[in-house]
Amino acid sequence: MQNNISLAAHIGDYQFDNLLLNAAGVRCSTTDELNKTLDSMAGGCVTKSATPEERAGNESPRMKALPLGSINSMGLPNHGIDYYLKFAEENQGKNGKQVILSIAGLSIDQNIEMLKKVQESSFSGLTELNLSCPNVKGKSQVGYDFDAVRDVLTSTFKFFKKPLGLKLPPYFDFNQFNGIAEVLNDFPITYINVINSIGNGLVVDPETESVVIKPKGGFGGLGGDYVKPTALANVRALRQRLNPEISIIGTGGIKSGMDVFEHVLCGANLVQIGTAFGYEGTPIFERISKELKDIMDKKGYKTLDDFRGKLKTI
């Protein structure tokens, strides 16, 4: 029966034969890693979030696996915008799949600089502007400053004519949902991606009476099971508030077909997998695809549109 079930999805004019993608930051630093994802059952790949120049990131240990996920303070280690833009230009459409170019400047000026480079390039795919990295020392998350978000988008759309997505931090209050939606609805944004990791969590090892990662005194971003309810809330709340033309990628706590089903039920068009992809690698896309199709088969759904955004309230 699974042959009759489609996991195809789209964002704007961009078609994906599978709604599953990797999340920027995990197994996507090198062209080899990115090609492995393009060769898998994923619907495409997302590059490591690029800065204008190559960056080493924070000191180690900077990531720790945990029973319910992970904590990390990587600090945006990457090979620089030129490295990933070249890959994106050369591999857009490989195997019929999409490449999403992720960028994360350390300032608004850096973001504008990189977006101008993308605008002038031959890359015609989706660009994802990361406004939500919680692990850069001394840098706050732009996504929590709604005036700053408006400023960067105003500056961006004066020259940027290609499709743009935004990776946003988790929001926790209805005033935050309302505030960010009011800003985003004023711009021709193609999609948002929610959520990035929950920033500045702290994990303690009681045996050594110590923190478990070194940067920032042990504070780092949480991923995995810890963040799934917050991720679902952000997908749901923002789907209810954003213009229907703005698509949503759901990210956070996805390690099974049921997790994907719940994200789509809350309104996600696509999903990205981070922590679990780090543990499992590319086979996770085949496993979760099968699990999701099994769920859809049992419920009588043939396409994602059959249940997307149709979460019931009581």
Short mmCIF file of C-alpha atoms in Angstrom, two decimals:
data_model
loop_
_atom_site.label_atom_id
_atom_site.label_comp_id
_atom_site.label_asym_id
_atom_site.label_seq_id
_atom_site.Cartn_x
_atom_site.Cartn_y
_atom_site.Cartn_z
CA MET A 1 0.00 0.00 0.00
CA GLN A 2 2.89 2.38 0.66
CA ASN A 3 3.46 2.86 -3.06
CA ASN A 4 0.26 4.94 -3.16
CA ILE A 5 1.46 7.29 -0.40
CA SER A 6 3.40 10.45 -1.26
CA LEU A 7 5.78 12.36 1.01
CA ALA A 8 6.22 15.10 -1.60
CA ALA A 9 6.01 18.69 -0.44
CA HIS A 10 6.83 22.18 -1.66
CA ILE A 11 7.95 25.58 -0.42
CA GLY A 12 6.92 28.33 -2.79
CA ASP A 13 7.87 27.15 -6.27
CA TYR A 14 10.38 24.59 -4.96
CA GLN A 15 9.37 20.95 -5.06
CA PHE A 16 10.71 18.26 -2.73
CA ASP A 17 10.07 14.58 -3.37
CA ASN A 18 10.44 13.97 0.37
CA LEU A 19 9.69 16.42 3.19
CA LEU A 20 12.69 15.24 5.24
CA LEU A 21 15.89 17.33 5.32
CA ASN A 22 18.93 17.61 7.54
CA ALA A 23 19.19 20.59 9.87
CA ALA A 24 22.06 23.04 9.39
CA GLY A 25 24.86 22.26 11.81
CA VAL A 26 24.78 18.45 11.73
CA ARG A 27 26.74 16.29 9.23
CA CYS A 28 26.78 19.13 6.69
CA SER A 29 30.15 20.83 7.10
CA THR A 30 31.91 19.27 4.11
CA THR A 31 30.97 18.61 0.50
CA ASP A 32 31.34 14.89 1.22
CA GLU A 33 28.75 15.06 4.00
CA LEU A 34 26.39 17.15 1.88
CA ASN A 35 26.69 14.78 -1.08
CA LYS A 36 25.84 11.82 1.16
CA THR A 37 22.62 13.55 2.15
CA LEU A 38 21.80 14.33 -1.50
CA ASP A 39 22.39 10.67 -2.33
CA SER A 40 20.03 9.54 0.46
CA MET A 41 16.23 9.48 0.65
CA ALA A 42 16.18 13.05 1.99
CA GLY A 43 14.39 15.61 -0.16
CA GLY A 44 17.54 17.72 -0.33
CA CYS A 45 20.29 19.06 1.89
CA VAL A 46 20.96 22.12 4.01
CA THR A 47 24.49 23.47 4.22
CA LYS A 48 26.31 24.35 7.39
CA SER A 49 25.48 27.92 8.40
CA ALA A 50 28.18 29.98 6.71
CA THR A 51 30.03 33.05 7.92
CA PRO A 52 31.94 35.37 5.56
CA GLU A 53 35.22 33.62 6.34
CA GLU A 54 36.19 30.15 7.53
CA ARG A 55 35.63 29.82 11.28
CA ALA A 56 36.95 27.30 13.81
CA GLY A 57 34.14 27.78 16.33
CA ASN A 58 34.32 27.34 20.06
CA GLU A 59 36.82 25.29 22.05
CA SER A 60 36.22 21.61 22.87
CA PRO A 61 34.50 19.79 24.43
CA ARG A 62 31.62 21.66 22.85
CA MET A 63 28.99 18.95 22.34
CA LYS A 64 27.64 16.26 24.66
CA ALA A 65 25.17 13.49 23.91
CA LEU A 66 22.47 13.17 26.56
CA PRO A 67 19.77 10.58 27.35
CA LEU A 68 17.06 12.78 25.81
CA GLY A 69 19.06 14.64 23.17
CA SER A 70 22.16 16.81 23.28
CA ILE A 71 23.72 20.05 24.44
CA ASN A 72 26.18 21.95 22.28
CA SER A 73 28.04 25.20 21.99
CA MET A 74 29.70 24.73 18.61
CA GLY A 75 30.04 28.43 17.79
CA LEU A 76 29.41 28.17 14.03
CA PRO A 77 32.49 26.26 12.82
CA ASN A 78 32.32 26.30 9.01
CA HIS A 79 34.35 26.66 5.80
CA GLY A 80 32.99 30.10 4.86
CA ILE A 81 30.36 31.36 2.44
CA ASP A 82 32.42 30.84 -0.74
CA TYR A 83 32.81 27.11 0.00
CA TYR A 84 29.08 26.48 0.48
CA LEU A 85 27.90 28.84 -2.24
CA LYS A 86 30.11 27.01 -4.76
CA PHE A 87 28.62 23.69 -3.65
CA ALA A 88 25.10 25.09 -3.91
CA GLU A 89 25.70 26.45 -7.40
CA GLU A 90 27.13 23.14 -8.62
CA ASN A 91 24.62 20.80 -6.97
CA GLN A 92 21.27 22.56 -7.15
CA GLY A 93 18.89 20.01 -8.64
CA LYS A 94 21.27 17.04 -8.27
CA ASN A 95 19.17 13.87 -8.26
CA GLY A 96 16.19 16.21 -8.62
CA LYS A 97 16.78 17.53 -5.13
CA GLN A 98 17.07 20.96 -3.55
CA VAL A 99 20.09 22.54 -1.87
CA ILE A 100 19.29 25.09 0.84
CA LEU A 101 22.13 27.52 1.51
CA SER A 102 22.32 28.50 5.19
CA ILE A 103 24.10 31.68 6.25
CA ALA A 104 24.68 33.14 9.71
CA GLY A 105 26.67 36.34 9.93
CA LEU A 106 27.97 37.59 13.26
CA SER A 107 26.42 40.98 12.53
CA ILE A 108 23.74 42.50 10.32
CA ASP A 109 26.47 43.88 8.08
CA GLN A 110 27.93 40.39 7.59
CA ASN A 111 24.50 39.02 6.71
CA ILE A 112 23.97 41.76 4.13
CA GLU A 113 27.45 41.14 2.71
CA MET A 114 26.75 37.43 2.22
CA LEU A 115 23.24 37.96 0.86
CA LYS A 116 24.65 40.33 -1.76
CA LYS A 117 27.11 37.61 -2.76
CA VAL A 118 24.24 35.12 -3.09
CA GLN A 119 22.18 37.61 -5.10
CA GLU A 120 25.04 38.10 -7.56
CA SER A 121 25.71 34.36 -7.90
CA SER A 122 24.16 31.78 -10.22
CA PHE A 123 22.51 29.99 -7.28
CA SER A 124 18.76 29.99 -7.77
CA GLY A 125 17.66 27.91 -4.81
CA LEU A 126 16.48 28.69 -1.29
CA THR A 127 18.67 30.69 1.07
CA GLU A 128 18.14 30.28 4.81
CA LEU A 129 19.21 33.24 6.95
CA ASN A 130 19.99 32.05 10.47
CA LEU A 131 18.91 34.70 12.99
CA SER A 132 19.03 32.34 15.93
CA CYS A 133 22.41 30.84 16.78
CA PRO A 134 22.63 30.85 20.61
CA ASN A 135 26.26 29.76 20.85
CA VAL A 136 28.38 32.64 19.54
CA LYS A 137 30.21 34.23 22.43
CA GLY A 138 29.23 37.81 23.04
CA LYS A 139 26.53 37.80 20.36
CA SER A 140 22.81 37.88 21.16
CA GLN A 141 20.20 36.18 18.99
CA VAL A 142 18.80 38.67 16.49
CA GLY A 143 15.55 36.72 16.39
CA TYR A 144 14.60 37.94 19.87
CA ASP A 145 14.96 41.60 18.89
CA PHE A 146 11.97 42.27 16.65
CA ASP A 147 13.16 45.76 15.70
CA ALA A 148 16.48 44.27 14.58
CA VAL A 149 14.67 41.59 12.56
CA ARG A 150 12.67 44.32 10.83
CA ASP A 151 15.85 46.29 10.15
CA VAL A 152 17.71 43.36 8.61
CA LEU A 153 14.73 42.38 6.44
CA THR A 154 14.19 45.97 5.32
CA SER A 155 17.83 46.20 4.27
CA THR A 156 17.79 42.75 2.68
CA PHE A 157 14.75 43.16 0.46
CA LYS A 158 16.06 46.41 -0.99
CA PHE A 159 18.34 44.26 -3.16
CA PHE A 160 17.63 40.55 -2.52
CA LYS A 161 15.27 39.17 -5.15
CA LYS A 162 15.76 35.46 -4.56
CA PRO A 163 13.67 33.28 -2.22
CA LEU A 164 14.61 33.75 1.44
CA GLY A 165 13.85 31.69 4.53
CA LEU A 166 14.58 32.58 8.14
CA LYS A 167 15.77 30.23 10.86
CA LEU A 168 14.31 31.51 14.10
CA PRO A 169 14.85 30.88 17.80
CA PRO A 170 12.18 29.28 19.98
CA TYR A 171 9.53 31.66 21.26
CA PHE A 172 7.81 30.98 24.56
CA ASP A 173 5.12 33.63 25.00
CA PHE A 174 2.06 34.59 22.97
CA ASN A 175 3.32 38.17 22.87
CA GLN A 176 6.46 36.83 21.18
CA PHE A 177 4.42 34.85 18.63
CA ASN A 178 2.34 37.93 17.91
CA GLY A 179 5.35 40.25 17.74
CA ILE A 180 7.48 38.22 15.34
CA ALA A 181 4.49 37.41 13.11
CA GLU A 182 3.65 41.12 12.84
CA VAL A 183 7.17 41.75 11.52
CA LEU A 184 7.38 38.77 9.18
CA ASN A 185 4.00 39.40 7.57
CA ASP A 186 5.32 42.71 6.23
CA PHE A 187 7.94 41.04 4.02
CA PRO A 188 8.00 38.61 1.05
CA ILE A 189 9.57 35.80 3.07
CA THR A 190 9.35 32.37 1.45
CA TYR A 191 9.49 30.35 4.66
CA ILE A 192 10.49 30.26 8.29
CA ASN A 193 12.29 27.43 10.07
CA VAL A 194 11.36 26.84 13.71
CA ILE A 195 13.06 26.09 15.98
CA ASN A 196 16.77 26.41 16.46
CA SER A 197 18.06 24.85 19.67
CA ILE A 198 16.79 26.15 23.00
CA GLY A 199 19.65 28.40 23.97
CA ASN A 200 21.69 28.51 27.14
CA GLY A 201 20.63 25.32 28.83
CA LEU A 202 22.94 23.85 31.46
CA VAL A 203 23.73 20.19 32.06
CA VAL A 204 25.54 19.04 35.20
CA ASP A 205 27.54 15.84 35.69
CA PRO A 206 26.94 15.01 39.36
CA GLU A 207 29.79 12.50 39.46
CA THR A 208 32.44 15.06 38.54
CA GLU A 209 30.38 17.98 39.93
CA SER A 210 31.11 19.77 36.67
CA VAL A 211 29.43 21.13 33.58
CA VAL A 212 29.69 18.87 30.52
CA ILE A 213 30.86 21.32 27.83
CA LYS A 214 33.58 23.95 27.99
CA PRO A 215 32.43 27.10 26.12
CA LYS A 216 30.47 29.80 27.94
CA GLY A 217 30.96 28.14 31.31
CA GLY A 218 28.94 25.10 30.25
CA PHE A 219 25.89 26.88 28.82
CA GLY A 220 24.73 25.55 25.45
CA GLY A 221 21.85 24.89 23.08
CA LEU A 222 19.54 21.96 23.80
CA GLY A 223 18.29 19.63 21.08
CA GLY A 224 16.44 16.34 20.83
CA ASP A 225 13.48 15.18 22.92
CA TYR A 226 13.97 18.11 25.27
CA VAL A 227 12.78 20.60 22.65
CA LYS A 228 9.99 18.82 20.76
CA PRO A 229 7.00 20.32 22.64
CA THR A 230 8.47 23.81 22.20
CA ALA A 231 9.09 23.15 18.50
CA LEU A 232 5.54 21.94 17.94
CA ALA A 233 4.18 24.98 19.77
CA ASN A 234 6.18 27.31 17.53
CA VAL A 235 5.05 25.57 14.34
CA ARG A 236 1.42 25.67 15.47
CA ALA A 237 1.37 29.22 16.84
CA LEU A 238 3.17 30.74 13.87
CA ARG A 239 1.10 28.83 11.32
CA GLN A 240 -1.95 30.42 12.92
CA ARG A 241 -0.44 33.92 12.66
CA LEU A 242 1.58 34.09 9.44
CA ASN A 243 0.42 34.89 5.94
CA PRO A 244 -0.51 31.62 4.20
CA GLU A 245 2.15 32.34 1.54
CA ILE A 246 4.88 31.88 4.18
CA SER A 247 5.73 28.18 4.49
CA ILE A 248 7.06 26.58 7.67
CA ILE A 249 9.87 24.08 8.19
CA GLY A 250 9.49 22.29 11.52
CA THR A 251 12.69 21.42 13.36
CA GLY A 252 13.15 20.02 16.84
CA GLY A 253 12.89 16.63 18.51
CA ILE A 254 12.36 14.59 15.36
CA LYS A 255 13.59 11.01 15.58
CA SER A 256 10.60 8.98 14.33
CA GLY A 257 7.83 9.00 11.78
CA MET A 258 5.38 9.93 14.53
CA ASP A 259 7.42 13.03 15.36
CA VAL A 260 7.22 14.10 11.71
CA PHE A 261 3.49 13.37 11.64
CA GLU A 262 2.98 15.67 14.64
CA HIS A 263 5.01 18.50 13.08
CA VAL A 264 2.97 18.30 9.87
CA LEU A 265 -0.28 18.09 11.84
CA CYS A 266 0.74 21.36 13.52
CA GLY A 267 1.31 22.96 10.10
CA ALA A 268 4.85 22.18 8.92
CA ASN A 269 5.44 21.98 5.17
CA LEU A 270 8.82 20.27 5.55
CA VAL A 271 10.88 19.11 8.52
CA GLN A 272 14.58 19.16 9.34
CA ILE A 273 16.31 16.60 11.54
CA GLY A 274 19.27 17.60 13.70
CA THR A 275 20.24 15.68 16.83
CA ALA A 276 18.92 12.29 15.69
CA PHE A 277 20.56 12.70 12.27
CA GLY A 278 23.84 13.31 14.07
CA TYR A 279 23.50 10.00 15.85
CA GLU A 280 22.11 7.88 13.01
CA GLY A 281 23.38 9.40 9.77
CA THR A 282 21.66 9.21 6.39
CA PRO A 283 19.83 5.87 7.03
CA ILE A 284 17.50 7.85 9.28
CA PHE A 285 15.75 9.32 6.24
CA GLU A 286 14.75 5.90 4.91
CA ARG A 287 13.65 4.66 8.34
CA ILE A 288 11.53 7.71 9.16
CA SER A 289 10.02 7.77 5.66
CA LYS A 290 8.80 4.20 6.12
CA GLU A 291 7.47 4.93 9.60
CA LEU A 292 5.59 7.99 8.40
CA LYS A 293 4.09 6.13 5.47
CA ASP A 294 2.94 3.36 7.83
CA ILE A 295 1.18 5.94 9.99
CA MET A 296 -0.44 7.58 6.98
CA ASP A 297 -1.52 4.20 5.62
CA LYS A 298 -3.24 3.27 8.88
CA LYS A 299 -5.04 6.61 8.96
CA GLY A 300 -6.03 6.50 5.29
CA TYR A 301 -3.92 9.51 4.26
CA LYS A 302 -2.33 9.51 0.81
CA THR A 303 -0.61 12.91 0.87
CA LEU A 304 0.74 15.30 3.49
CA ASP A 305 -1.94 17.82 2.52
CA ASP A 306 -4.55 15.41 3.85
CA PHE A 307 -3.62 16.26 7.45
CA ARG A 308 -1.27 19.24 7.37
CA GLY A 309 -2.29 21.92 9.86
CA LYS A 310 -5.41 20.01 10.89
CA LEU A 311 -4.58 19.65 14.57
CA LYS A 312 -7.77 19.44 16.63
CA THR A 313 -8.43 21.29 19.86
CA ILE A 314 -10.64 20.10 22.74
#
